[in-house]
CSV table of C-alpha atoms in Angstrom, one decimal:
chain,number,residue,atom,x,y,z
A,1,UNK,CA,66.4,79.5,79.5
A,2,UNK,CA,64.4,81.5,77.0
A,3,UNK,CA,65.6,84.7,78.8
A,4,UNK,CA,69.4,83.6,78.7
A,5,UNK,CA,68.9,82.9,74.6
A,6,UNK,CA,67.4,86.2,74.2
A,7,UNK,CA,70.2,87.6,76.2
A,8,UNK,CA,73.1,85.8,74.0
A,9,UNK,CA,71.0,87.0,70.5
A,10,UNK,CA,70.8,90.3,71.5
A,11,UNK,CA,75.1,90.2,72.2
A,12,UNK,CA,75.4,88.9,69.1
A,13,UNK,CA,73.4,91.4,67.2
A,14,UNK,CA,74.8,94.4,68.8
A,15,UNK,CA,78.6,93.2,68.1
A,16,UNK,CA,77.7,92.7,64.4
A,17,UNK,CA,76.3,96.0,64.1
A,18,UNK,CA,78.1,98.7,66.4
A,19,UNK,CA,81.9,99.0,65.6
A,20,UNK,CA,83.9,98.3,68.3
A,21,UNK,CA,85.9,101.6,69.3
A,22,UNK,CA,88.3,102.0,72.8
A,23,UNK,CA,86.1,104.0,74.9
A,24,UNK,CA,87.3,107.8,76.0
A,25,UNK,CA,88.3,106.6,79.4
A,26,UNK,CA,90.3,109.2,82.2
A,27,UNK,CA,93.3,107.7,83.6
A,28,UNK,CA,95.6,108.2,86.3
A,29,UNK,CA,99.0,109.7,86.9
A,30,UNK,CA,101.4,108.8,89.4
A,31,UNK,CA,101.4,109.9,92.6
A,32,UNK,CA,104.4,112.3,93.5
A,33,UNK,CA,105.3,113.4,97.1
A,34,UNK,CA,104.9,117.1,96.3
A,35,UNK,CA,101.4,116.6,95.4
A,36,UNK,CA,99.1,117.9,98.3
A,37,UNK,CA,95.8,115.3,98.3
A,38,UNK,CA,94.3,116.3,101.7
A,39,UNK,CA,90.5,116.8,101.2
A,40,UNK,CA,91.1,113.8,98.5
A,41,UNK,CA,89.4,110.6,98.5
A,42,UNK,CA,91.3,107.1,98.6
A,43,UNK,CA,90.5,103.4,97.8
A,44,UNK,CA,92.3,100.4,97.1
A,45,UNK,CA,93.5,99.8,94.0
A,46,UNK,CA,92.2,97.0,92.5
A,47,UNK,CA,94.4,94.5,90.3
A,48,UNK,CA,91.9,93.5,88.0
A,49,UNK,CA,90.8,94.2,84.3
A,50,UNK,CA,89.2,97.5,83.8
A,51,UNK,CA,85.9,97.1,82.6
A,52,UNK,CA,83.3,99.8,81.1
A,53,UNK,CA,79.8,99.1,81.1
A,54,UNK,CA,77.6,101.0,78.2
A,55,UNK,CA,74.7,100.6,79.6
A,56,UNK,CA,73.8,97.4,77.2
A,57,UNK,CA,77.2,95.9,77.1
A,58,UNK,CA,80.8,95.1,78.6
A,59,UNK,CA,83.6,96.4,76.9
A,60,UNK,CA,87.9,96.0,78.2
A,61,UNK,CA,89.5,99.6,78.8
A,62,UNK,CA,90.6,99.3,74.4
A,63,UNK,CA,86.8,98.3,73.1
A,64,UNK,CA,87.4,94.7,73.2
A,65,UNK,CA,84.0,93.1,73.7
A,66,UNK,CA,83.3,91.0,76.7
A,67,UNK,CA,80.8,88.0,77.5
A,68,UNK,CA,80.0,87.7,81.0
A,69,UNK,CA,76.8,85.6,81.4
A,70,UNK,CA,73.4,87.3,81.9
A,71,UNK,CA,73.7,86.6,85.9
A,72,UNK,CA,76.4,88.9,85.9
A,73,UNK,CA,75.1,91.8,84.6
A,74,UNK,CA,71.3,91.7,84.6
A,75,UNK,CA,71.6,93.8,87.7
A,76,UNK,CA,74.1,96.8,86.2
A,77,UNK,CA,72.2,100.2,85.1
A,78,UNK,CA,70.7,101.6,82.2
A,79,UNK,CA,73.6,104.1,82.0
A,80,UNK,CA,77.7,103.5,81.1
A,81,UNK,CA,79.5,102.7,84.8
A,82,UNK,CA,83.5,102.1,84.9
A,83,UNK,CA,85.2,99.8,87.3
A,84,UNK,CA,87.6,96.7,87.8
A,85,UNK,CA,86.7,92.9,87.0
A,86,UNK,CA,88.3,91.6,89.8
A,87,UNK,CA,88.9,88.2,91.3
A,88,UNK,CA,90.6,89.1,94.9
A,89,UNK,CA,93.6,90.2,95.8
A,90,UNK,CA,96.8,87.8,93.9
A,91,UNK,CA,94.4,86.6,90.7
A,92,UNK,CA,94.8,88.8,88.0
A,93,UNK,CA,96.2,86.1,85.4
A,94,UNK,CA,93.2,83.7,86.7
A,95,UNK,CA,91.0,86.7,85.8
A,96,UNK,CA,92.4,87.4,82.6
A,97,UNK,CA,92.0,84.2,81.4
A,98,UNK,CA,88.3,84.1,82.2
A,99,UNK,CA,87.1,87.6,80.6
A,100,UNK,CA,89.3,86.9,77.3
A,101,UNK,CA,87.0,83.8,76.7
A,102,UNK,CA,84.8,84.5,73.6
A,103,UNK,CA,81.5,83.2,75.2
A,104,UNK,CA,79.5,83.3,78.3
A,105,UNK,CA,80.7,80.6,80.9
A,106,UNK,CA,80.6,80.3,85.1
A,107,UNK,CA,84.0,81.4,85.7
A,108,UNK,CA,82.4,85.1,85.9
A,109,UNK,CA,80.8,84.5,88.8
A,110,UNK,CA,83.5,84.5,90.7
A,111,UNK,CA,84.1,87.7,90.0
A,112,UNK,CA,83.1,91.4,90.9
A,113,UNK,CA,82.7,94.2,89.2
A,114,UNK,CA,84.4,97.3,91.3
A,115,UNK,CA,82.5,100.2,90.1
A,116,UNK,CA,85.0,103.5,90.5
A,117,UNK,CA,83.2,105.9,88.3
A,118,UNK,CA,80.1,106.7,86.4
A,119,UNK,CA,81.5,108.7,83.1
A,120,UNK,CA,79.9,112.3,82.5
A,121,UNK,CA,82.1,115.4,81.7
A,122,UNK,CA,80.0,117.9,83.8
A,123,UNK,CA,79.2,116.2,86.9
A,124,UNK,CA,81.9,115.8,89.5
A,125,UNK,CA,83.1,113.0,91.4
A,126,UNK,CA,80.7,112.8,94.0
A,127,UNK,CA,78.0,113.3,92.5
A,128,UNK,CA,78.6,110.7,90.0
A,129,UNK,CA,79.7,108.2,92.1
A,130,UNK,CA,77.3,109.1,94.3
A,131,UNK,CA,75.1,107.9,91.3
A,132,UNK,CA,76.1,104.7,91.1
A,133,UNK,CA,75.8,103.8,94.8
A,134,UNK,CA,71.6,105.2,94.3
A,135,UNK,CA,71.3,102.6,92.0
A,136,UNK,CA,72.6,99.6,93.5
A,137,UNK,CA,70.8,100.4,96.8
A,138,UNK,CA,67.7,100.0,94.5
A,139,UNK,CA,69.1,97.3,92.9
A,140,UNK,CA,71.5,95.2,94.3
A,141,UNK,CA,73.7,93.0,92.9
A,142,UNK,CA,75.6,89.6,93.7
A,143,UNK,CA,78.3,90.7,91.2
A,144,UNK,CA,78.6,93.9,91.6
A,145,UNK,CA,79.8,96.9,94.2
A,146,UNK,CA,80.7,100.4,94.1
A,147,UNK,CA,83.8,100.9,95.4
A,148,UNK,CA,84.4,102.7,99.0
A,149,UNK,CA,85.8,106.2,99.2
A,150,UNK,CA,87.5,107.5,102.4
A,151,UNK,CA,88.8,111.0,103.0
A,152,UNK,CA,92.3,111.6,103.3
A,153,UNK,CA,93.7,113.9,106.2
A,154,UNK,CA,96.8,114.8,105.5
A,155,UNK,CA,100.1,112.7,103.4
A,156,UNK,CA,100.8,110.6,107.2
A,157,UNK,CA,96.8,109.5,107.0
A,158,UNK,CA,97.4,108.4,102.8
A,159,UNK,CA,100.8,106.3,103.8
A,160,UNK,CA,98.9,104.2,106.9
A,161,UNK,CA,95.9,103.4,104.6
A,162,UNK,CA,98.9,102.7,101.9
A,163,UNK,CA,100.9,100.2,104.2
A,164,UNK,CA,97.6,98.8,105.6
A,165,UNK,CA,96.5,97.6,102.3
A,166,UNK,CA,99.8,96.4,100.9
A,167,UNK,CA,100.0,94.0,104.3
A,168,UNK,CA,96.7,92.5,103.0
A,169,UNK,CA,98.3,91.8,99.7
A,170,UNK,CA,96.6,94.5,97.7
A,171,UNK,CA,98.3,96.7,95.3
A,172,UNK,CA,98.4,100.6,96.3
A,173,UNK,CA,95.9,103.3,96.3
A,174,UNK,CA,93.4,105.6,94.3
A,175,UNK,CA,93.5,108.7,95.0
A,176,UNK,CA,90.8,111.4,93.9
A,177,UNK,CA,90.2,114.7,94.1
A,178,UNK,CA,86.5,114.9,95.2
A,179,UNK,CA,85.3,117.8,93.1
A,180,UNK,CA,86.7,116.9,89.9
A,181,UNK,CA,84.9,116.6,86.2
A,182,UNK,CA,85.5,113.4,83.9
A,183,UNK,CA,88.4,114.7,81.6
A,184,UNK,CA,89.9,111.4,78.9
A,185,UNK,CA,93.2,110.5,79.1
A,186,UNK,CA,95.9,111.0,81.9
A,187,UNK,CA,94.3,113.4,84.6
A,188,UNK,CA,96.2,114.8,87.3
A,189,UNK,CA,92.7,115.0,89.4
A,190,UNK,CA,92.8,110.8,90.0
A,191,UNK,CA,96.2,109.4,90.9
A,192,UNK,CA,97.5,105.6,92.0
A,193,UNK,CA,99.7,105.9,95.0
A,194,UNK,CA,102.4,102.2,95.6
A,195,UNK,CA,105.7,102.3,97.1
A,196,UNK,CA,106.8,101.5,93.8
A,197,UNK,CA,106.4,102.3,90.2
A,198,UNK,CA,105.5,99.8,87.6
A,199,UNK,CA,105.7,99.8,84.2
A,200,UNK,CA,105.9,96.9,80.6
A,201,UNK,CA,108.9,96.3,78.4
A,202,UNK,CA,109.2,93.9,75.8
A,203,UNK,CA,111.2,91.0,76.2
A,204,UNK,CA,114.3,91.2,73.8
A,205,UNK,CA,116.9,88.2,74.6
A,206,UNK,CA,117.5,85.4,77.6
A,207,UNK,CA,120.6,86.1,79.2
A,208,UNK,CA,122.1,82.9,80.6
A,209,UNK,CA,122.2,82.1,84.4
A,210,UNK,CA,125.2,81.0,86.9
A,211,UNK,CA,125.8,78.9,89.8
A,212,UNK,CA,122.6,78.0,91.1
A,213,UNK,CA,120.9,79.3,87.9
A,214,UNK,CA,123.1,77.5,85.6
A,215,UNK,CA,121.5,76.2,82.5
A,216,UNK,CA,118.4,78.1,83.3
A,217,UNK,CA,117.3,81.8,83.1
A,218,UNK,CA,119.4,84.1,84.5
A,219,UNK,CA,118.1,87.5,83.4
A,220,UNK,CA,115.9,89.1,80.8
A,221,UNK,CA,117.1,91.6,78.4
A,222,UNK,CA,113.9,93.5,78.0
A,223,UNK,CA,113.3,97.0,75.9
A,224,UNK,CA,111.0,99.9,76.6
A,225,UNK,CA,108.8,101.9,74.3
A,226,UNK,CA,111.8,104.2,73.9
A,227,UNK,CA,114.3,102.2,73.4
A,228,UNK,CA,115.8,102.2,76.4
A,229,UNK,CA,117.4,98.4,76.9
A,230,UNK,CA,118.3,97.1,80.5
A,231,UNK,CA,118.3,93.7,82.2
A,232,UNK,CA,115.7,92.1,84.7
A,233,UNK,CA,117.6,89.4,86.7
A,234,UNK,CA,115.1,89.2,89.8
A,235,UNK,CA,111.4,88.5,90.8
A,236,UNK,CA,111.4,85.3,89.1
A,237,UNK,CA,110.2,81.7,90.1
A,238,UNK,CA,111.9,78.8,89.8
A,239,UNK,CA,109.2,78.0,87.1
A,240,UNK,CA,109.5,81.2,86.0
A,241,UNK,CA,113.5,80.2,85.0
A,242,UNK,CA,112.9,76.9,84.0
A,243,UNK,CA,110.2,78.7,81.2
A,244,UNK,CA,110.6,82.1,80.6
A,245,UNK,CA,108.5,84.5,78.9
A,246,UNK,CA,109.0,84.1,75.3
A,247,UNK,CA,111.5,86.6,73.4
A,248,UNK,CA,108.8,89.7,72.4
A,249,UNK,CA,106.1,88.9,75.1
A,250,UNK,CA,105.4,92.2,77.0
A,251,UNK,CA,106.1,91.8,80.8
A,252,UNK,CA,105.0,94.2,83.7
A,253,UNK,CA,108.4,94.7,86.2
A,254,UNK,CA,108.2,96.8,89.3
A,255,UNK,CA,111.1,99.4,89.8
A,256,UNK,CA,111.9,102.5,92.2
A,257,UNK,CA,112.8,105.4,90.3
A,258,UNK,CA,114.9,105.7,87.3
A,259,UNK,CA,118.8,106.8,86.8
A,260,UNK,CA,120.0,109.5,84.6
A,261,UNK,CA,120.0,107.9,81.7
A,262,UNK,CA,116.3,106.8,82.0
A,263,UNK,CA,116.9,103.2,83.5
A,264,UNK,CA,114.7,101.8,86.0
A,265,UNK,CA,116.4,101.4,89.5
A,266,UNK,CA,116.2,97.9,90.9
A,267,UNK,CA,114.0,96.3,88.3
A,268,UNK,CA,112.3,93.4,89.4
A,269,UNK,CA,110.1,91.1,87.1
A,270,UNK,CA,105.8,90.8,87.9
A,271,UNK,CA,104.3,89.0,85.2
A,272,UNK,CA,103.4,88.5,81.5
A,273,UNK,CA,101.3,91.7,80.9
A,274,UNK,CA,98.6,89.1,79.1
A,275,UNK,CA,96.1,91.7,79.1
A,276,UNK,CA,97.9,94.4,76.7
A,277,UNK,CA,95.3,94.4,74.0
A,278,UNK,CA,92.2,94.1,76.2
């Protein structure tokens, strides 16, 4: 008990004290067919909440402070590791909802911390990943794993792993190049491989629906970043028509390629992106 109290006193010191600022985080691009990844390293890509660990504390991908219980991470290193808080495969809003709660409570524990990466800008991948697993072989924990990496042959050896994972419900791939340094932002060295793209817009009007969808949702009017305006009339529940997301809520909609004039093809409707300012 005494332990757990120190635990929560410490959290609360450090969040009064330390400013809390998005970390400098490398991201990935999007796979493209012309992009030769043999020699790379794959892994499932997990649909979770990306978490960064300081060393001390857990902070969301934009610096928003986390409070898992001290079960959770009394096992994690002395050193900043990067990975996904993940649930299982088809939770992500059931995760969300547990990591935005402002206090330590059970519902972390049945999660996992993915670790993908240890952050330093002159150590390659290997080696720092290589890092992480050293550690939790020394110390393991109940809530956390580093993340298995398997080389890729050749594009035919990428796509069976690819269609393998998205029969058992998962999302797509990670794809890394195995020799390459931690660089911030969008890196063209780590990419996520689907056999679609995805992407948010904000919700800008209801459109009404017909025949069977009469007096319900037909299709969302929904905007992009850029302005671009187009309509999302499939993916949805029938709870989903009955209650729609409300008019400026940011949605994530899956889509396969774009026309000319910069408008998704095939737009189909995910979720409520309820994680946009973690």
């Amino acid at each position: 008990m005494m332990r757990k109290f120190t635990y929560w006193l410490l959290c609360c010191l450090f969040s009064c004290v330390l400013p809390l600022q998005a970390a400098e985080i490398m991201l990935p691009q999007v796979y493209s067919s012309n992009i030769d990844v043999s020699g790379w390293l794959m892994s499932e890509k997990y649909d979770g909440v990306r978490g960064y660990w300081d060393g001390h504390q857990l902070f969301s991908k934009n610096g928003k402070q986390f409070h898992p219980p001290l079960e959770f991470v009394q096992d994690l290193p002395p050193f900043p590791i990067e990975g996904e808080l993940w649930g299982g495969r088809g939770t992500f809003e059931q995760t969300v909802s547990t990591v935005n709660k402002q206090y330590p409570h059970p519902g972390w524990l049945q999660l996992k911390f993915a670790i993908f990466d240890v952050p330093h800008p002159s150590h390659n991948f290997l080696d720092r990943i290589e890092k992480a697993r050293q550690w939790f072989a020394q110390h393991p924990s109940g809530y956390a794993f580093v993340i298995s990496q398997i080389p890729i042959t050749d594009q035919v050896d990428m796509e069976r792993e690819l269609l393998r994972i998205e029969q058992l419900g998962g999302e797509g791939l990670i794809v890394r190049k195995p020799d390459g340094l931690y660089k911030t932002g969008r890196s063209t060295e780590i990419l996520k491989v689907k056999n679609y793209q995805d992407a948010e817009a904000t919700v800008v009007a209801y459109l009404p629906g017909k025949g069977k969808n009469e007096g319900r949702l037909g299709a969302l009017l929904v905007e992009l970043d850029d302005g671009t305006k187009f309509r999302i009339g499939s993916g949805f529940s029938d709870a989903d028509r009955e209650s729609p997301p409300p008019v400026g809520t940011v949605i994530t909609f899956k889509f396969y390629g774009r026309y000319d004039s910069g408008i998704p093809k095939f737009p189909s409707y995910l979720r409520i992106r309820k994680d946009v300012e973690l």
